[in-house]
mmCIF file of C-alpha atoms in Angstrom:
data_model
loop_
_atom_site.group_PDB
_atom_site.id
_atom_site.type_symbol
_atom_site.label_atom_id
_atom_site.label_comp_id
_atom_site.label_asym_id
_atom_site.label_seq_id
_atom_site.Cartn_x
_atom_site.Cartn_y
_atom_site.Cartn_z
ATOM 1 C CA UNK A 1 68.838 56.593 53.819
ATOM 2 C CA UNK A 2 70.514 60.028 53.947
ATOM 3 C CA UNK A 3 70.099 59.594 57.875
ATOM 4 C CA UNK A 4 71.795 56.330 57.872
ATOM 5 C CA UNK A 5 74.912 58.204 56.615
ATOM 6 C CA UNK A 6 74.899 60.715 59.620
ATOM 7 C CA UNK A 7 74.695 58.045 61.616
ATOM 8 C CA UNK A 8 79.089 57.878 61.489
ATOM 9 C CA UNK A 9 79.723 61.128 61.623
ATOM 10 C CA UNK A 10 77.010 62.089 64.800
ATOM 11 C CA UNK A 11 78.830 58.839 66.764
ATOM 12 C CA UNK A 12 82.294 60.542 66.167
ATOM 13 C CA UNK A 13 81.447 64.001 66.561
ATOM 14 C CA UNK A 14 80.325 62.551 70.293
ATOM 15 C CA UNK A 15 83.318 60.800 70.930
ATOM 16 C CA UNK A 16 85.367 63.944 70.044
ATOM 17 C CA UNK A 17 83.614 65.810 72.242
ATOM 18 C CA UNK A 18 83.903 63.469 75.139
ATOM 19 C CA UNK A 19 87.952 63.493 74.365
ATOM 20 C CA UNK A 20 88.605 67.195 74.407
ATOM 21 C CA UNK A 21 89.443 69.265 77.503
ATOM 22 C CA UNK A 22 87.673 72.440 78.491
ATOM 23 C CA UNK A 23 89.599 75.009 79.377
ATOM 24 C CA UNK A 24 89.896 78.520 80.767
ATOM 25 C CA UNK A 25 92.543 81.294 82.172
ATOM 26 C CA UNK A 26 92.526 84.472 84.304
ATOM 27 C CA UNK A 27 94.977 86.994 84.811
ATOM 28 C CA UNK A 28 96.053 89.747 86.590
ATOM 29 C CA UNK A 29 95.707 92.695 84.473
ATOM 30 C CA UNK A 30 98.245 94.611 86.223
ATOM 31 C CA UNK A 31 101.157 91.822 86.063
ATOM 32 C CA UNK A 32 104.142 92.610 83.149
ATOM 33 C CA UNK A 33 104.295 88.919 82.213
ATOM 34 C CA UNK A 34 107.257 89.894 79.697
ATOM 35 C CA UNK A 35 109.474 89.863 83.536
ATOM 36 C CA UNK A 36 109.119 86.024 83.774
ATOM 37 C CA UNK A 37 111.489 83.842 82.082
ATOM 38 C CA UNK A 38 112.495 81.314 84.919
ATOM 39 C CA UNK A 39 110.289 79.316 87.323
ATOM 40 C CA UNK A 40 109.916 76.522 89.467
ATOM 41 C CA UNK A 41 107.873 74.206 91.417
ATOM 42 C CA UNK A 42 106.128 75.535 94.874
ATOM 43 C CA UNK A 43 106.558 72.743 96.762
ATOM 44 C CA UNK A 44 103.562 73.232 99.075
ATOM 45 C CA UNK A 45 100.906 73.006 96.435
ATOM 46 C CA UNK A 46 102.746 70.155 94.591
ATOM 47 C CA UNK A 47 102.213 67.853 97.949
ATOM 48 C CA UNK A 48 98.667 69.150 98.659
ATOM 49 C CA UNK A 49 97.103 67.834 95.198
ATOM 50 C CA UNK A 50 95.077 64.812 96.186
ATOM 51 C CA UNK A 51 96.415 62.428 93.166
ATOM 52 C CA UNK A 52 99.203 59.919 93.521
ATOM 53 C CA UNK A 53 102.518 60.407 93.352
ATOM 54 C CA UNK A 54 103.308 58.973 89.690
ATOM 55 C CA UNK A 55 100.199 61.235 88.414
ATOM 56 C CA UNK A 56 102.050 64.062 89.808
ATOM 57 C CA UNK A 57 105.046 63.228 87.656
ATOM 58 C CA UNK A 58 103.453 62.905 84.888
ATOM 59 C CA UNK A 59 101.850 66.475 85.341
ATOM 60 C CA UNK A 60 105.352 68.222 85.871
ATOM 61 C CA UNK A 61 107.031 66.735 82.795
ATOM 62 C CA UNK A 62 104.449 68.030 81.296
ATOM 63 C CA UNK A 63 104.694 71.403 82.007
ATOM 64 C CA UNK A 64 108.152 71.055 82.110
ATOM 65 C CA UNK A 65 108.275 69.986 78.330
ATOM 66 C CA UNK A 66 105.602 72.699 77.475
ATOM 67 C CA UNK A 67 106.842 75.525 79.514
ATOM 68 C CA UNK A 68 110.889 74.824 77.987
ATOM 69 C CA UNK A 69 108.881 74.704 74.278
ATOM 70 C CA UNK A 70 107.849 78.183 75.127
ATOM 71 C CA UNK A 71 111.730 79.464 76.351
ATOM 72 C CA UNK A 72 111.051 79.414 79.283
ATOM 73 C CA UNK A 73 113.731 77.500 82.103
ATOM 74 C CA UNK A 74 113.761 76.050 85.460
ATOM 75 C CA UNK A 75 115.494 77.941 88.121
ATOM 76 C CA UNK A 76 117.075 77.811 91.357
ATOM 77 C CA UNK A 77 116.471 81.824 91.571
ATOM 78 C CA UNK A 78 113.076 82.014 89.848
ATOM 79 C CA UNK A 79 110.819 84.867 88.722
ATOM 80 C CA UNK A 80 107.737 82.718 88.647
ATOM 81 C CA UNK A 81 106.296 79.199 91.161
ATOM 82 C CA UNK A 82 104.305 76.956 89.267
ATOM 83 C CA UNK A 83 101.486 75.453 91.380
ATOM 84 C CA UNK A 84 98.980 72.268 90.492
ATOM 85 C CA UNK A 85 95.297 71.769 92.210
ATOM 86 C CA UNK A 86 93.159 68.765 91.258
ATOM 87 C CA UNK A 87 89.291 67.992 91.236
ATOM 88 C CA UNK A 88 87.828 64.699 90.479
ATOM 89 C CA UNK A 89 84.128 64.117 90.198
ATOM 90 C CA UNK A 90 82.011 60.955 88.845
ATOM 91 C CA UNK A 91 79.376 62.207 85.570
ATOM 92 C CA UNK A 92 76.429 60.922 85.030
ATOM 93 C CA UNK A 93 74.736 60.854 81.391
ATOM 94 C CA UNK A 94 71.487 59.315 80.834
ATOM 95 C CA UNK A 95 70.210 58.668 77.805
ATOM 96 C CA UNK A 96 66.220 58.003 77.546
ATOM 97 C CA UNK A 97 64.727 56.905 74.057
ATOM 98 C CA UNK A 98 61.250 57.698 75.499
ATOM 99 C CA UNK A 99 59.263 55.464 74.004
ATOM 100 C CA UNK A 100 61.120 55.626 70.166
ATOM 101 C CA UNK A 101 63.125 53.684 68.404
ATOM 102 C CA UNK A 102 64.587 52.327 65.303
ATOM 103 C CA UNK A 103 62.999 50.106 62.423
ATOM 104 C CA UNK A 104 64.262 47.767 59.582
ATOM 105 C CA UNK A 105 62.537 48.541 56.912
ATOM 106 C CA UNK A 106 58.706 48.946 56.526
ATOM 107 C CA UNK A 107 56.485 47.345 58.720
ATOM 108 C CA UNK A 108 56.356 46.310 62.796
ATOM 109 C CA UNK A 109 59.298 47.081 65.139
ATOM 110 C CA UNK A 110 60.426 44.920 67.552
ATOM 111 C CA UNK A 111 61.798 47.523 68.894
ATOM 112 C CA UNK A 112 59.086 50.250 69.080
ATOM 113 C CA UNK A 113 57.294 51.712 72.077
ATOM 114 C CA UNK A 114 60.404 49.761 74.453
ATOM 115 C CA UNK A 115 61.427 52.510 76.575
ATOM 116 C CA UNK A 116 64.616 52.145 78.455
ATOM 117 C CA UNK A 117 66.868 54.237 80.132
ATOM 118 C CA UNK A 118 70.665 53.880 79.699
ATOM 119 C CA UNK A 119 73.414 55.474 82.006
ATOM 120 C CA UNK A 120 76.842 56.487 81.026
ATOM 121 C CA UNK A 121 79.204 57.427 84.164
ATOM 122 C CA UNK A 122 82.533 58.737 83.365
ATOM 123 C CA UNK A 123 85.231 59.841 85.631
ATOM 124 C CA UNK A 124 86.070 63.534 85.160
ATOM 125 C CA UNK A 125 88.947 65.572 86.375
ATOM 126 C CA UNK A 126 90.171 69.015 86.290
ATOM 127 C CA UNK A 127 93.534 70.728 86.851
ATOM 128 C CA UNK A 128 93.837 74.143 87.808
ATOM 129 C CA UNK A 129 98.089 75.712 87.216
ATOM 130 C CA UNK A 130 98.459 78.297 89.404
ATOM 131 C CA UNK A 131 101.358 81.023 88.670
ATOM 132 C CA UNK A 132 102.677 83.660 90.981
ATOM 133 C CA UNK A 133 105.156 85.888 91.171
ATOM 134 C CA UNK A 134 108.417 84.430 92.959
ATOM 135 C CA UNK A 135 109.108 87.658 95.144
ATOM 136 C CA UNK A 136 105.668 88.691 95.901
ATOM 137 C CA UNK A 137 104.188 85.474 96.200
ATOM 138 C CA UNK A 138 100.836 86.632 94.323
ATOM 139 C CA UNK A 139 99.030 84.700 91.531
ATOM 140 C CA UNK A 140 99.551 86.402 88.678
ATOM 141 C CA UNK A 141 97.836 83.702 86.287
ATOM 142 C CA UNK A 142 95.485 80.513 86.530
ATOM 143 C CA UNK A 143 94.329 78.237 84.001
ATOM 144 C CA UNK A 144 92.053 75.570 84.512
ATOM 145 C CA UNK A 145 91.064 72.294 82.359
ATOM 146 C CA UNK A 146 88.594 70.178 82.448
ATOM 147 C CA UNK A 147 87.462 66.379 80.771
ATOM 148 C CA UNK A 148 87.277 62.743 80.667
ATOM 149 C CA UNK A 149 90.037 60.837 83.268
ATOM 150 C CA UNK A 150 91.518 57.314 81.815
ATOM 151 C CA UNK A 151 92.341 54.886 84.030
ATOM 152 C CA UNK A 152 94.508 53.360 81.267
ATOM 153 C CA UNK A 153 97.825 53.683 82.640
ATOM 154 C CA UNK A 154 98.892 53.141 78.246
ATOM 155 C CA UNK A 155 97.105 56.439 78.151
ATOM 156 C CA UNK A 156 97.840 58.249 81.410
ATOM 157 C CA UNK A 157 101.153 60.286 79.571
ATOM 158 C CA UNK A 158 99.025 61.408 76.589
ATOM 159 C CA UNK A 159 95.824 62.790 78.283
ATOM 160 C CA UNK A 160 97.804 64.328 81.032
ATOM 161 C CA UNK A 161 99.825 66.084 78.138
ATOM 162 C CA UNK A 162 96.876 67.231 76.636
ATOM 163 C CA UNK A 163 95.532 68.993 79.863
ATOM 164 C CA UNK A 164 98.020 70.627 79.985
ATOM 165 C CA UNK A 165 99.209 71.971 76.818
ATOM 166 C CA UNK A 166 95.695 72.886 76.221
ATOM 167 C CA UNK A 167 96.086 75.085 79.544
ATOM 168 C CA UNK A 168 99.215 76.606 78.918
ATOM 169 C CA UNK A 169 98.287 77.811 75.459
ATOM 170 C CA UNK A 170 96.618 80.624 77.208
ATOM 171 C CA UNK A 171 99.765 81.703 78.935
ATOM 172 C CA UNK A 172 101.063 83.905 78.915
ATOM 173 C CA UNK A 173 98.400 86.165 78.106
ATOM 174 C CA UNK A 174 97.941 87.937 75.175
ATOM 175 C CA UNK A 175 96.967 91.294 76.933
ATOM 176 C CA UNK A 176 94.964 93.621 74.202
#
């Protein structure tokens, strides 16, 4: 009985998990990231990212709305270039029951000794932000996330929001 009530809270704990975006960030050590207050786009890399056009709209507001939430402006004369790389790849998950399953009660199983296999394939994507420095034209930072794509286009905004707030929350750096 006391498994029954997992039951819930193992189904949402997976669906949380399949939600959330991985992500990760690394810096040059040797960059003063307190110098950058202003940035803009860098063209080339914005029309090299293999997604469509309105995608890559959606991922500039974005960082437009998170990067002005953290004071930072858009400039004709910046001190940083924002960059965007994409990578889309088809998952796999199989689930076998081997041979187990799940009974009512005491008693036969209809449903015990089936095995069957079960495949789950997902779309995932990840985004990578590059940012250099404007006059040197060196990355200085990258951050990269990872997770489920939607093809909902209800949805589209709101995922592509949380990539990337979730990757600029590492920047900049907290140096230690």
């Amino acid at each position: 009985m006391k498994a029954l009530k997992l039951i819930p809270l193992v189904i949402l704990l997976i669906l949380v998990s399949c939600s959330s975006v991985r992500v990760n960030a690394d810096y040059d050590k040797k960059a003063n990231f307190s110098n950058y207050k202003t940035y803009a786009y860098l063209k080339s890399s914005i029309d090299k990212a293999e997604i469509s056009d309105l995608d890559k709209k959606r991922i500039l507001r974005s960082i437009d709305e998170v990067m002005s939430s953290k004071g930072f402006s858009k400039s004709e004369n910046p001190d940083m270039l924002i960059g965007i790389f994409t990578k889309e790849r088809e998952r796999v998950d199989v689930y076998n029951n081997a041979g187990f399953g799940w009974g009512f009660g005491w008693g036969w199983n209809p449903y015990w000794g089936m095995n069957y296999n079960r495949a789950y394939v997902t779309q995932e994507g990840t985004l990578f932000i590059d940012i250099l420095d404007a006059k040197s034209k060196e990355m200085i930072w990258q951050g990269e996330g990872s997770g489920n794509l939607t093809k909902d286009t209800h949805k589209k905004d709101e995922r592509i929001m949380e990539f990337v707030s979730k990757i600029l929350e590492q920047y900049p750096p907290t140096i230690k």
